[in-house]
Short mmCIF file of C-alpha atoms in Angstrom, two decimals:
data_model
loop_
_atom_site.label_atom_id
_atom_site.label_comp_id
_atom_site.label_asym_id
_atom_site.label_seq_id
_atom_site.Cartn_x
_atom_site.Cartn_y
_atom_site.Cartn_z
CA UNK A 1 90.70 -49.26 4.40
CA UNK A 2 89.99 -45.72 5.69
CA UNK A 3 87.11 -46.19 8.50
CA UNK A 4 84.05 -44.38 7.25
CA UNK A 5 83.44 -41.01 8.66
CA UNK A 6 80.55 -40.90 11.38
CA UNK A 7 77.31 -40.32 10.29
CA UNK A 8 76.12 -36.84 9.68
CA UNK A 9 72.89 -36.55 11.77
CA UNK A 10 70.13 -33.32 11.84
CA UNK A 11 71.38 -32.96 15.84
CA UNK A 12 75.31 -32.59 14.04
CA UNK A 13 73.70 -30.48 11.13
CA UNK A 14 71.98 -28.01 13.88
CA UNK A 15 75.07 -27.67 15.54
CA UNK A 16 76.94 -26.49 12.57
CA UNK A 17 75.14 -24.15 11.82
CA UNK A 18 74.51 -21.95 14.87
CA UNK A 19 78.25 -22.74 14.86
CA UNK A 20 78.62 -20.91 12.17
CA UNK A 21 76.49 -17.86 12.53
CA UNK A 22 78.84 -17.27 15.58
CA UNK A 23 82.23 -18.12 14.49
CA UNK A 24 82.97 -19.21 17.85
CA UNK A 25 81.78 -20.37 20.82
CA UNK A 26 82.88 -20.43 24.36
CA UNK A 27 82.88 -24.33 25.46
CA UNK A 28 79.77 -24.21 28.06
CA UNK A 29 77.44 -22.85 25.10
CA UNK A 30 79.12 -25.31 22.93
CA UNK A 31 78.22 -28.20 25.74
CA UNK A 32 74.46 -27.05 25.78
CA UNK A 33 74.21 -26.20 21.91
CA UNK A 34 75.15 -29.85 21.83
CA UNK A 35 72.79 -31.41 24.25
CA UNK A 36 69.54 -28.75 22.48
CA UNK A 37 70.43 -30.74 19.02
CA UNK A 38 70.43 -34.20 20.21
CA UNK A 39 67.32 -33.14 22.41
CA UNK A 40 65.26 -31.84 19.63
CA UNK A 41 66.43 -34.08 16.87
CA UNK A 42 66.09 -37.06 19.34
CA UNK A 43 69.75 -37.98 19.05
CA UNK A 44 72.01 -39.79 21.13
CA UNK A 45 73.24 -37.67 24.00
CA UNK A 46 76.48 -38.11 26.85
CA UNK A 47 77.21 -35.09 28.25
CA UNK A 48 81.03 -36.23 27.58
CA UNK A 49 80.69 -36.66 24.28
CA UNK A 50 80.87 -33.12 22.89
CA UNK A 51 84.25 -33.73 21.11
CA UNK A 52 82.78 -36.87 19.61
CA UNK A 53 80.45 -34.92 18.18
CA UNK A 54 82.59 -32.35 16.53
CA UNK A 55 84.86 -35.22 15.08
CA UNK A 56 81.70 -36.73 13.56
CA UNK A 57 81.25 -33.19 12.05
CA UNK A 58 85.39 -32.63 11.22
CA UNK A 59 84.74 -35.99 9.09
CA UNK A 60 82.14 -34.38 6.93
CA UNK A 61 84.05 -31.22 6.69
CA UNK A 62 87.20 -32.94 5.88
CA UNK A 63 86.37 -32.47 1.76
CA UNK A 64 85.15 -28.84 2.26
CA UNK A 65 88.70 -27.73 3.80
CA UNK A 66 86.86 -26.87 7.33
CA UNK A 67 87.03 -28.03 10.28
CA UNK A 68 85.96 -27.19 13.80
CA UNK A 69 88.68 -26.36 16.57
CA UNK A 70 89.10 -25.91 19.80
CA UNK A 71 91.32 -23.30 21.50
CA UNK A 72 91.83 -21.63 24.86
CA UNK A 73 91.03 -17.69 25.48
CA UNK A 74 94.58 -16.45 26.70
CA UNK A 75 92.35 -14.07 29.24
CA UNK A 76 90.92 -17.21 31.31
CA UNK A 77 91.94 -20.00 30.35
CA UNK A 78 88.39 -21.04 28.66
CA UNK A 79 88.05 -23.81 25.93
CA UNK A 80 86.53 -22.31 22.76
CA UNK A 81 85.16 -23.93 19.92
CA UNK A 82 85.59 -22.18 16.27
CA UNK A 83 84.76 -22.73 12.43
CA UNK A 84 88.26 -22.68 10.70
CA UNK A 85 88.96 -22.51 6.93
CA UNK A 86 91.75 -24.66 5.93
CA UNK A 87 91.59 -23.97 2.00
CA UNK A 88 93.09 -20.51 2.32
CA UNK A 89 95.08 -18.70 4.73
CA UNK A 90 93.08 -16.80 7.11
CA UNK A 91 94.83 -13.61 6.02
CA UNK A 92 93.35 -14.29 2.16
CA UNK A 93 90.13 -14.84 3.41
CA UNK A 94 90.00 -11.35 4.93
CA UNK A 95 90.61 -9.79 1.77
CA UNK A 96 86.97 -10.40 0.14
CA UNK A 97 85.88 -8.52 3.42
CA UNK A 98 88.31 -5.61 4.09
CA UNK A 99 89.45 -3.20 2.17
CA UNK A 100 93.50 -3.18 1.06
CA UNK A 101 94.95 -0.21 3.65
CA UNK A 102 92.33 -1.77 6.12
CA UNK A 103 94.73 -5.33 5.92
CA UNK A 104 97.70 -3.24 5.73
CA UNK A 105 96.13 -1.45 9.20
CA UNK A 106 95.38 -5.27 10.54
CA UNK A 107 99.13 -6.53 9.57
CA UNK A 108 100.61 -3.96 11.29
CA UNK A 109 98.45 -4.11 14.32
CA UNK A 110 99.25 -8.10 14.20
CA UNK A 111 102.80 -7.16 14.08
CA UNK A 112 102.66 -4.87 16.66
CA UNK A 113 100.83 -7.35 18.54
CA UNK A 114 102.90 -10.83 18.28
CA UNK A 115 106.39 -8.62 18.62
CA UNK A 116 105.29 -7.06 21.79
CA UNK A 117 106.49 -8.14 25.16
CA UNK A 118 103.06 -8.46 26.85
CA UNK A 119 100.84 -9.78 23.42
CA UNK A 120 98.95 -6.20 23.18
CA UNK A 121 98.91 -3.30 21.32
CA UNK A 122 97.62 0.51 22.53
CA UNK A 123 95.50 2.63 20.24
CA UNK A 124 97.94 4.72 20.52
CA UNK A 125 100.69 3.11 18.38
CA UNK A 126 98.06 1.30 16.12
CA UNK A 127 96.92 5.01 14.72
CA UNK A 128 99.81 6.42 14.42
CA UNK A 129 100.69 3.74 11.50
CA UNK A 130 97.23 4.69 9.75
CA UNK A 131 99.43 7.44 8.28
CA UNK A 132 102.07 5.38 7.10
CA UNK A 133 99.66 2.73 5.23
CA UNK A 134 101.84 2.36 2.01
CA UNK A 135 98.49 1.36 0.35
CA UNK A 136 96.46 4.33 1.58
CA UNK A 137 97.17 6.42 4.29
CA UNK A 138 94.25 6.90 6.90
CA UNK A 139 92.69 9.53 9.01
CA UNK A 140 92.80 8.48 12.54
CA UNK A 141 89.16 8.70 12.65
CA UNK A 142 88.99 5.97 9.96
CA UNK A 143 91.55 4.27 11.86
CA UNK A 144 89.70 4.40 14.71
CA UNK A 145 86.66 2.66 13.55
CA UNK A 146 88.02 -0.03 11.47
CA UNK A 147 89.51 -1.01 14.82
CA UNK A 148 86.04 -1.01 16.17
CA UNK A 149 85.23 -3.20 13.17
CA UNK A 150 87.84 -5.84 13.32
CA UNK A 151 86.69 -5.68 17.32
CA UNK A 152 82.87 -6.67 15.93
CA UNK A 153 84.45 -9.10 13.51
CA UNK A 154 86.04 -10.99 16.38
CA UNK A 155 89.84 -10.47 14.85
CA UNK A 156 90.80 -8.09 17.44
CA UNK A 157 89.81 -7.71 21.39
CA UNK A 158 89.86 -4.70 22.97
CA UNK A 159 90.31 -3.83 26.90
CA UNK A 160 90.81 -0.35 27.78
CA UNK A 161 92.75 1.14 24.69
CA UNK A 162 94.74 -1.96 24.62
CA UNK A 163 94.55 -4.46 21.34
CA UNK A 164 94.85 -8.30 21.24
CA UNK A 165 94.45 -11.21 18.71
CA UNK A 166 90.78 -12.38 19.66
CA UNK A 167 89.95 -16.16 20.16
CA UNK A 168 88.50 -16.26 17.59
CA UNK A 169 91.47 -15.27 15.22
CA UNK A 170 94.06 -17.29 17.37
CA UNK A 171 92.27 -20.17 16.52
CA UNK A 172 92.34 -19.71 13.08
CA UNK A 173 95.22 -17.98 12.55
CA UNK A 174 97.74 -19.94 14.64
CA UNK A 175 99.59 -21.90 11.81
CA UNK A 176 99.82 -18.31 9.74
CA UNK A 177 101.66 -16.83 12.83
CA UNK A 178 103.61 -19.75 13.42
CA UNK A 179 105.34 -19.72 10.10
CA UNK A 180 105.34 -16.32 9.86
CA UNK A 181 106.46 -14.99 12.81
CA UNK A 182 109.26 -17.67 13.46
CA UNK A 183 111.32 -15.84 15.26
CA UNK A 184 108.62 -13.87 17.75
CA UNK A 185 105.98 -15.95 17.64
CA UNK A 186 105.88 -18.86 20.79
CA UNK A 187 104.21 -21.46 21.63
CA UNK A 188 103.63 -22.44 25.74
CA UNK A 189 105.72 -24.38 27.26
CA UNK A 190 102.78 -25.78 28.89
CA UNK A 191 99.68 -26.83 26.61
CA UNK A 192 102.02 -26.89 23.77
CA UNK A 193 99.71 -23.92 21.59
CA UNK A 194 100.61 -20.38 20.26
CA UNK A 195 101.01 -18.16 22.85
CA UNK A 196 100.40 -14.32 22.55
CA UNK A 197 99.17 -12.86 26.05
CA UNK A 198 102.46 -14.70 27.82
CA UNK A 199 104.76 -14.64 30.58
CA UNK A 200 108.34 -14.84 29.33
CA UNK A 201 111.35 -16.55 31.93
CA UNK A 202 114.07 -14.14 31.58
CA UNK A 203 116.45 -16.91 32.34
CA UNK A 204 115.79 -19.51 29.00
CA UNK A 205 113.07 -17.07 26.99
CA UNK A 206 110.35 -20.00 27.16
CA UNK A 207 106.41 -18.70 26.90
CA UNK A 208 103.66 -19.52 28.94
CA UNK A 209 100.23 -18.36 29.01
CA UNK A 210 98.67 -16.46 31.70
CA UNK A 211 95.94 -19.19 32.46
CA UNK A 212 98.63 -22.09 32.11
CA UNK A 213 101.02 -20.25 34.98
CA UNK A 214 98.43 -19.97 37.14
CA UNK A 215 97.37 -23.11 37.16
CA UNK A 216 101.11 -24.41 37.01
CA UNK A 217 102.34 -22.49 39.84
CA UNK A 218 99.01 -23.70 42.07
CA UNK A 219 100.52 -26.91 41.90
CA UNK A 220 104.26 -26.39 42.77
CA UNK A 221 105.45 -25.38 46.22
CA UNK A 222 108.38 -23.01 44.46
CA UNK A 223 107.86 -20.82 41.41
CA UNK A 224 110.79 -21.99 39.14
CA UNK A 225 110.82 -22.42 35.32
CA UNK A 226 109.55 -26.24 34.33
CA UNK A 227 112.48 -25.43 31.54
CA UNK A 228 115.65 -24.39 33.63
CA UNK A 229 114.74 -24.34 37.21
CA UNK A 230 115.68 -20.90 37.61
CA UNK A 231 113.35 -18.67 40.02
CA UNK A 232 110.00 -17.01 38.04
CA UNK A 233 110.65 -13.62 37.96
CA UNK A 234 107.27 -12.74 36.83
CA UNK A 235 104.16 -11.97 39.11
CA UNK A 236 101.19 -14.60 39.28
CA UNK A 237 98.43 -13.42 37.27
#
């Protein structure tokens, strides 16, 4: 017999939606969104409970193909919580909102972005493909602000002239890039999740990200690969 899902309280209902009129949340906003709904709706509260919570939610959402996850920003190392839709790829669900040569432009700023070395992109090599959209080419003013767009949207981050897959999008996103990228895309060797923003070992090629090598390398006396052993070439972030 499949245990019933948890029930769905007005404290779990709150929750959802601010949830959702941010499409993400970083995990200390998350922590007091939670404790505000249990306050006001006179709910059951531990402060350790937060991922109770959202399971009691994923339960409910099972049927609707959503589901709240939690990911890690690749800048810090922060938990994140996000509304995910599981009934389409991520990719499909963009296309009610964008226009075709503005997916194209996202596709190939993806591309640019997952094949990369480093996980970014520069504005500079993102507009120069506006002209070579094979749906419709694009001025590099367009370009320029359906950038800023996908920036509001929370697909894209942006830190000075360089573009990265947001949070946001990661966290969504991930099992898209993982079968479609099979070759470039990695996970970390570490927390076991995608990895874009990553240090590579030049000895055996395995990923990790910047927040998972700092706090791997804090703990060991010598910087060597937890793959091959070999020395990490790569500076601490």
């Amino acid at each position: 017999r499949v245990a019933m899902a948890a029930q769905m309280t007005d404290a779990h209902r709150r929750f959802l939606q601010v949830l959702m009129s941010h499409g993400i949340m970083e995990g200390s906003e998350a922590r007091k969104l939670h404790r505000r709904c249990c306050e006001i709706h006179k709910a059951y509260y531990a402060h350790d409970k937060l991922d109770d919570f959202v399971s009691a939610i994923n339960g409910h959402l099972q049927p609707l193909f959503m589901q709240v996850r939690k990911g890690m920003s690749e800048c810090d190392g922060r938990v994140h919580y996000a509304l995910v839709n599981l009934a389409e790829t991520e990719i499909t669900k963009m296309a009610s909102d964008y226009m075709e040569n503005e997916l194209e432009l996202f596709r190939k700023t993806m591309d640019l972005i997952i094949l990369s070395e480093s996980g970014f992109a520069s504005s500079t090599d993102i507009l120069n493909l506006a002209d070579q959209l094979k749906t419709k080419k694009m001025k590099k003013k367009e370009a320029e602000q359906v950038l800023k767009v996908f920036v509001e949207d929370k697909w894209l981050s942006e830190r000075s002239g360089e573009y990265t897959l947001h949070t946001r999008c990661i966290i969504e996103m991930e099992q898209y890039i993982l079968s479609n990228y099979q070759d470039a895309a990695r996970k970390c060797n570490i927390c076991h999740s995608l990895a874009v923003q990553s240090q590579v070992c030049e000895s055996c090629g395995i990923g990790m990200h910047l927040p998972c090598v700092r706090k791997y390398f804090r703990a060991q006396t010598e910087r060597r690969c937890p793959q091959c052993n070999d020395l990490w070439s790569a500076d601490i972030p």
